[in-house]
Amino acid sequence: MGTHLASLHQLEVNVRTKASPETGLPTPVTRRAEEITASFRRFGPLVVDWPHKAESKSYFPPKGYAFLLFQDESSVQQLIDACIQDDDKLYLCVSSPTIKDKPVQIRPWRLSDADFVLDASLPLDPRKTVFVGGVPRPLKAVELAMIMDRLYGGVCYAGIDTDPELKYPKGAGRVAFSNQQSYIAAISARFVQLQHGDIDKRVEVKPYVLDDQMCDECQGARCGGKFAPFFCANVTCLQYYCEHCWQTIHSRPGREFHKPLVKEGADRPRTVPFRSPWRWHREPGWCLTNK
């Protein structure tokens, strides 16, 4: 093994179930990834990945952590059994030619950790759902649900967004509320302090924006039956609008400074400027430009 393992301090561990597609890392597999693979191959077949690996073409995890994706759950259990436990944290000692027995933190991540239903008797309403950005990757859905329920009440579901192929957490989540009061309280706060164990981070909360909603004003009558591109997150509105109805409603006194939200990639809502005298059109990827 090379010297690159010396800078590694954390590994997220995931299980890829046999029912999932057998997809590997983008080729060519880098030499540094192979070094990490060689260190953990004794536990079973696995692949090594880290955020934006393909785009950055980085040879080693730039932030010092990587994801190990095992094919079998038994491999994860073997890895956990080989770890040293210290203050509720798991560590495995990894060696290289330049360093011996370096403790590397292991954070197991089960696919079931991505979703948690707090109250199965309540239907999930996407219009009472918020997007939570910047969620720390170790945080599980059940922990996110409990934090938000303690702060605002009425939580019925929480989910952690995961990579569509490799299933590791992407650092964002969704929380559904059972009542409008809790939903409005959450989006009005705009930011929330996520505190759990050694996690203490301020994250942003926005309405979860859908891309298949009709205009709440005209029900598609003024936009040719097309889905509404804009959502107004101001608590006096909380509605979807087509371009025509947005201009009509938001030309009224007190509403001219409302800003529309549009849906971006990975379900991330984004605020865009809007001025009624301009003509706006939607480009691919929900990027709005004036013309």
Coordinates of N, CA and C in Angstrom, one line a residue, residues 2 49 62 68 77 96 108 132 136 166 170 182 205 211 222 243 262 275 286 288-289:
G2 N 0.4 2.3 -0.6 CA 1.1 3.6 -0.6 C 0.9 4.4 0.6
D49 N -15.7 4.6 -2.9 CA -16.2 5.8 -3.6 C -16.1 7.0 -2.6
P62 N -10.3 13.8 -1.1 CA -9.7 15.1 -0.7 C -10.0 15.6 0.7
L68 N -17.1 2.9 1.8 CA -16.9 1.5 1.5 C -18.3 0.8 1.2
Q77 N -20.7 -6.6 9.2 CA -20.7 -7.1 10.6 C -19.3 -7.6 10.9
S96 N 0.3 1.5 6.7 CA 0.9 1.7 5.4 C 2.5 1.7 5.6
P108 N -20.9 2.9 10.3 CA -21.8 2.0 9.5 C -23.1 2.8 9.1
V132 N -34.3 19.9 3.8 CA -33.3 20.3 4.8 C -31.9 20.1 4.1
P136 N -25.6 16.7 8.1 CA -24.4 15.9 8.3 C -24.6 14.5 7.9
L166 N -25.2 4.2 -5.5 CA -24.4 3.6 -4.5 C -25.0 3.7 -3.1
K170 N -26.2 11.8 0.9 CA -25.7 12.9 0.1 C -25.7 14.2 0.8
S182 N -47.1 23.3 12.1 CA -45.7 22.8 12.2 C -44.9 23.1 11.0
V205 N -33.6 25.3 6.0 CA -34.9 24.7 5.8 C -35.6 25.4 4.8
D211 N -42.5 19.4 -8.9 CA -42.5 19.8 -10.3 C -43.7 19.3 -11.1
R222 N -54.8 29.2 -17.7 CA -54.0 30.3 -18.3 C -52.6 29.9 -18.7
E243 N -46.7 31.5 -14.8 CA -46.1 32.8 -15.0 C -47.2 33.9 -15.0
V262 N -38.0 27.5 -7.4 CA -38.1 26.5 -8.4 C -37.3 25.3 -8.0
R275 N -39.3 39.7 -11.8 CA -39.9 41.0 -12.0 C -40.9 41.0 -13.0
W286 N -34.1 23.7 -14.9 CA -34.8 24.7 -14.0 C -34.0 25.9 -13.8
L288 N -33.5 29.7 -14.7 CA -34.3 30.8 -15.2 C -33.5 31.9 -15.7
T289 N -33.8 32.4 -16.9 CA -33.1 33.6 -17.4 C -34.2 34.6 -17.9

